[in-house]
Amino acid sequence: MIHKKAVIALGGNAILSKDASALSQQQAVADSAEYLTDLIEEGYELVITHGNGPQVGNLLLQQMAADSENNPAMPLDTCGAMTEGAIGYWLQNALDNVLNRRGVNKKVAALVTQVEVSAKDPAFTKPSKPIGPFLTHTEALKEAKRSKSVVFKEDSGRGWRKVVPSPLPISIKESPIIEDLLNLGIVTIAAGGGGVPVVRTDTGDLQGIEAVIDKDFASQTLADLIDADLLIILTGVDYVYINFGQSNQMRLEQVTTSELMDYIDQGQFAAGSMLPKVSSAILFTENNPKRQAIITSLQNLGTAIKEGVGTWIVKG
């Protein structure tokens, strides 16, 4: 058995398709659990992270629709915690069921996770993180007129989405607990949606703040803190590409961090989609040359581990 520590960051397509109902999302999570269990059977000790952009955006819309003096809407950090708990429950339940069916003696725990950020992070003056459903330009203009504080941006050619501050993670409060759980052989679900953003006050207390942390950067930070061997970032494609969607499109297989940094300088990766994934993989591997990162699709996960397909990133 391998017994390597791996942090797996699930992309949004592993949870949400076009149908935003709980039943549909639970089915998508159940399908994802099958692929994750394949890795557990290979001997990997897993920490599983996940996004929550569509879910927290939808929840905010529901909160706003029901907002009243007697039933006030919850703030963004609390909505983040609520969706982290809900998706964590779905994943925990789905993995428990698959592990039980396959006769794998493993326990699963989901942990609501506080991720510390700096209140002085410049991201708070430049909202950039997309959340919620994709809208047409007309729908986005209509929503923006309702609230002057809401900012919408076009997201990688897929439509317009609300954007919120996305500060970089400094540390993860529960990382020692996550490491303890791994040492006990417990599959751990943590830092969902990038975790709940908190800042440290002058008195040393941690306090929630209105923001959404990118889940790939949170996953990289967690992987660093628990000294994981492998960071696996799952997305909607099997490989990272340069010149994506063009006639000279080329997939990247084995690639070094310096090569990826050159591609970033060329503007090869979209800020709202592939750029944070590539940047997180670079940070993880640069911090320890013995580590590797993989960017691939959920469906390609087993082949990536066994046969080395997908985009593998090493320091160099």
PDB file of N, CA and C in Angstrom, residues 57-98:
ATOM      1  N   GLY A  57     -23.639  31.416  -3.701  1.00  0.00           N
ATOM      2  CA  GLY A  57     -24.330  32.467  -4.435  1.00  0.00           C
ATOM      3  C   GLY A  57     -25.835  32.268  -4.441  1.00  0.00           C
ATOM      4  N   ASN A  58     -26.262  31.020  -4.648  1.00  0.00           N
ATOM      5  CA  ASN A  58     -27.695  30.719  -4.613  1.00  0.00           C
ATOM      6  C   ASN A  58     -28.276  30.949  -3.226  1.00  0.00           C
ATOM      7  N   LEU A  59     -27.507  30.558  -2.194  1.00  0.00           N
ATOM      8  CA  LEU A  59     -27.984  30.751  -0.824  1.00  0.00           C
ATOM      9  C   LEU A  59     -28.125  32.236  -0.496  1.00  0.00           C
ATOM     10  N   LEU A  60     -27.193  33.047  -0.970  1.00  0.00           N
ATOM     11  CA  LEU A  60     -27.300  34.493  -0.740  1.00  0.00           C
ATOM     12  C   LEU A  60     -28.565  35.059  -1.391  1.00  0.00           C
ATOM     13  N   LEU A  61     -28.874  34.579  -2.605  1.00  0.00           N
ATOM     14  CA  LEU A  61     -30.097  35.034  -3.272  1.00  0.00           C
ATOM     15  C   LEU A  61     -31.334  34.643  -2.461  1.00  0.00           C
ATOM     16  N   GLN A  62     -31.340  33.417  -1.917  1.00  0.00           N
ATOM     17  CA  GLN A  62     -32.454  32.966  -1.088  1.00  0.00           C
ATOM     18  C   GLN A  62     -32.560  33.806   0.187  1.00  0.00           C
ATOM     19  N   GLN A  63     -31.407  34.121   0.786  1.00  0.00           N
ATOM     20  CA  GLN A  63     -31.387  34.948   1.997  1.00  0.00           C
ATOM     21  C   GLN A  63     -31.939  36.342   1.707  1.00  0.00           C
ATOM     22  N   MET A  64     -31.523  36.913   0.584  1.00  0.00           N
ATOM     23  CA  MET A  64     -31.992  38.252   0.219  1.00  0.00           C
ATOM     24  C   MET A  64     -33.487  38.257  -0.052  1.00  0.00           C
ATOM     25  N   ALA A  65     -33.994  37.188  -0.686  1.00  0.00           N
ATOM     26  CA  ALA A  65     -35.414  37.122  -1.029  1.00  0.00           C
ATOM     27  C   ALA A  65     -36.297  37.036   0.211  1.00  0.00           C
ATOM     28  N   ALA A  66     -35.758  36.407   1.266  1.00  0.00           N
ATOM     29  CA  ALA A  66     -36.544  36.213   2.491  1.00  0.00           C
ATOM     30  C   ALA A  66     -36.195  37.226   3.582  1.00  0.00           C
ATOM     31  N   ASP A  67     -35.321  38.186   3.272  1.00  0.00           N
ATOM     32  CA  ASP A  67     -34.832  39.135   4.283  1.00  0.00           C
ATOM     33  C   ASP A  67     -35.974  39.988   4.839  1.00  0.00           C
ATOM     34  N   SER A  68     -36.045  40.043   6.165  1.00  0.00           N
ATOM     35  CA  SER A  68     -37.036  40.880   6.832  1.00  0.00           C
ATOM     36  C   SER A  68     -36.517  41.219   8.229  1.00  0.00           C
ATOM     37  N   GLU A  69     -37.223  42.092   8.914  1.00  0.00           N
ATOM     38  CA  GLU A  69     -36.792  42.490  10.261  1.00  0.00           C
ATOM     39  C   GLU A  69     -36.774  41.295  11.213  1.00  0.00           C
ATOM     40  N   ASN A  70     -37.749  40.413  11.079  1.00  0.00           N
ATOM     41  CA  ASN A  70     -37.835  39.250  11.965  1.00  0.00           C
ATOM     42  C   ASN A  70     -37.001  38.058  11.476  1.00  0.00           C
ATOM     43  N   ASN A  71     -36.610  38.101  10.215  1.00  0.00           N
ATOM     44  CA  ASN A  71     -35.839  36.997   9.642  1.00  0.00           C
ATOM     45  C   ASN A  71     -34.714  37.574   8.781  1.00  0.00           C
ATOM     46  N   PRO A  72     -33.720  38.226   9.418  1.00  0.00           N
ATOM     47  CA  PRO A  72     -32.687  38.924   8.654  1.00  0.00           C
ATOM     48  C   PRO A  72     -31.772  37.969   7.896  1.00  0.00           C
ATOM     49  N   ALA A  73     -31.310  38.417   6.737  1.00  0.00           N
ATOM     50  CA  ALA A  73     -30.397  37.628   5.911  1.00  0.00           C
ATOM     51  C   ALA A  73     -29.071  37.431   6.643  1.00  0.00           C
ATOM     52  N   MET A  74     -28.466  36.263   6.459  1.00  0.00           N
ATOM     53  CA  MET A  74     -27.181  35.957   7.064  1.00  0.00           C
ATOM     54  C   MET A  74     -26.041  36.563   6.234  1.00  0.00           C
ATOM     55  N   PRO A  75     -24.941  36.971   6.873  1.00  0.00           N
ATOM     56  CA  PRO A  75     -23.812  37.532   6.128  1.00  0.00           C
ATOM     57  C   PRO A  75     -23.078  36.464   5.328  1.00  0.00           C
ATOM     58  N   LEU A  76     -22.190  36.925   4.440  1.00  0.00           N
ATOM     59  CA  LEU A  76     -21.523  36.041   3.497  1.00  0.00           C
ATOM     60  C   LEU A  76     -20.687  34.961   4.183  1.00  0.00           C
ATOM     61  N   ASP A  77     -19.949  35.315   5.243  1.00  0.00           N
ATOM     62  CA  ASP A  77     -19.111  34.302   5.903  1.00  0.00           C
ATOM     63  C   ASP A  77     -19.965  33.190   6.506  1.00  0.00           C
ATOM     64  N   THR A  78     -21.109  33.557   7.056  1.00  0.00           N
ATOM     65  CA  THR A  78     -22.014  32.561   7.626  1.00  0.00           C
ATOM     66  C   THR A  78     -22.638  31.695   6.541  1.00  0.00           C
ATOM     67  N   CYS A  79     -22.997  32.312   5.408  1.00  0.00           N
ATOM     68  CA  CYS A  79     -23.513  31.523   4.282  1.00  0.00           C
ATOM     69  C   CYS A  79     -22.449  30.554   3.778  1.00  0.00           C
ATOM     70  N   GLY A  80     -21.194  30.994   3.783  1.00  0.00           N
ATOM     71  CA  GLY A  80     -20.107  30.108   3.398  1.00  0.00           C
ATOM     72  C   GLY A  80     -20.016  28.904   4.306  1.00  0.00           C
ATOM     73  N   ALA A  81     -20.137  29.145   5.622  1.00  0.00           N
ATOM     74  CA  ALA A  81     -20.107  28.040   6.582  1.00  0.00           C
ATOM     75  C   ALA A  81     -21.284  27.101   6.389  1.00  0.00           C
ATOM     76  N   MET A  82     -22.447  27.665   6.091  1.00  0.00           N
ATOM     77  CA  MET A  82     -23.640  26.843   5.885  1.00  0.00           C
ATOM     78  C   MET A  82     -23.472  25.920   4.678  1.00  0.00           C
ATOM     79  N   THR A  83     -22.935  26.444   3.586  1.00  0.00           N
ATOM     80  CA  THR A  83     -22.749  25.606   2.396  1.00  0.00           C
ATOM     81  C   THR A  83     -21.597  24.624   2.598  1.00  0.00           C
ATOM     82  N   GLU A  84     -20.558  25.038   3.339  1.00  0.00           N
ATOM     83  CA  GLU A  84     -19.474  24.101   3.642  1.00  0.00           C
ATOM     84  C   GLU A  84     -20.009  22.911   4.433  1.00  0.00           C
ATOM     85  N   GLY A  85     -20.888  23.195   5.379  1.00  0.00           N
ATOM     86  CA  GLY A  85     -21.486  22.117   6.160  1.00  0.00           C
ATOM     87  C   GLY A  85     -22.375  21.218   5.326  1.00  0.00           C
ATOM     88  N   ALA A  86     -23.175  21.819   4.448  1.00  0.00           N
ATOM     89  CA  ALA A  86     -24.095  21.031   3.625  1.00  0.00           C
ATOM     90  C   ALA A  86     -23.344  20.131   2.651  1.00  0.00           C
ATOM     91  N   ILE A  87     -22.381  20.701   1.926  1.00  0.00           N
ATOM     92  CA  ILE A  87     -21.627  19.906   0.950  1.00  0.00           C
ATOM     93  C   ILE A  87     -20.754  18.880   1.663  1.00  0.00           C
ATOM     94  N   GLY A  88     -20.197  19.269   2.817  1.00  0.00           N
ATOM     95  CA  GLY A  88     -19.424  18.319   3.610  1.00  0.00           C
ATOM     96  C   GLY A  88     -20.257  17.124   4.035  1.00  0.00           C
ATOM     97  N   TYR A  89     -21.486  17.382   4.423  1.00  0.00           N
ATOM     98  CA  TYR A  89     -22.413  16.292   4.784  1.00  0.00           C
ATOM     99  C   TYR A  89     -22.681  15.388   3.593  1.00  0.00           C
ATOM    100  N   TRP A  90     -22.950  15.992   2.413  1.00  0.00           N
ATOM    101  CA  TRP A  90     -23.210  15.180   1.220  1.00  0.00           C
ATOM    102  C   TRP A  90     -22.011  14.281   0.897  1.00  0.00           C
ATOM    103  N   LEU A  91     -20.809  14.865   0.939  1.00  0.00           N
ATOM    104  CA  LEU A  91     -19.605  14.097   0.631  1.00  0.00           C
ATOM    105  C   LEU A  91     -19.360  12.996   1.661  1.00  0.00           C
ATOM    106  N   GLN A  92     -19.516  13.350   2.928  1.00  0.00           N
ATOM    107  CA  GLN A  92     -19.300  12.370   4.001  1.00  0.00           C
ATOM    108  C   GLN A  92     -20.259  11.194   3.849  1.00  0.00           C
ATOM    109  N   ASN A  93     -21.525  11.490   3.626  1.00  0.00           N
ATOM    110  CA  ASN A  93     -22.539  10.454   3.468  1.00  0.00           C
ATOM    111  C   ASN A  93     -22.254   9.583   2.249  1.00  0.00           C
ATOM    112  N   ALA A  94     -21.900  10.224   1.122  1.00  0.00           N
ATOM    113  CA  ALA A  94     -21.639   9.474  -0.109  1.00  0.00           C
ATOM    114  C   ALA A  94     -20.423   8.574   0.045  1.00  0.00           C
ATOM    115  N   LEU A  95     -19.346   9.088   0.649  1.00  0.00           N
ATOM    116  CA  LEU A  95     -18.140   8.279   0.844  1.00  0.00           C
ATOM    117  C   LEU A  95     -18.400   7.128   1.814  1.00  0.00           C
ATOM    118  N   ASP A  96     -19.121   7.404   2.890  1.00  0.00           N
ATOM    119  CA  ASP A  96     -19.469   6.330   3.837  1.00  0.00           C
ATOM    120  C   ASP A  96     -20.170   5.188   3.110  1.00  0.00           C
ATOM    121  N   ASN A  97     -21.113   5.536   2.245  1.00  0.00           N
ATOM    122  CA  ASN A  97     -21.884   4.520   1.541  1.00  0.00           C
ATOM    123  C   ASN A  97     -21.026   3.711   0.562  1.00  0.00           C
ATOM    124  N   VAL A  98     -20.164   4.398  -0.201  1.00  0.00           N
ATOM    125  CA  VAL A  98     -19.309   3.695  -1.162  1.00  0.00           C
ATOM    126  C   VAL A  98     -18.296   2.812  -0.429  1.00  0.00           C
TER     127      VAL A  98
END
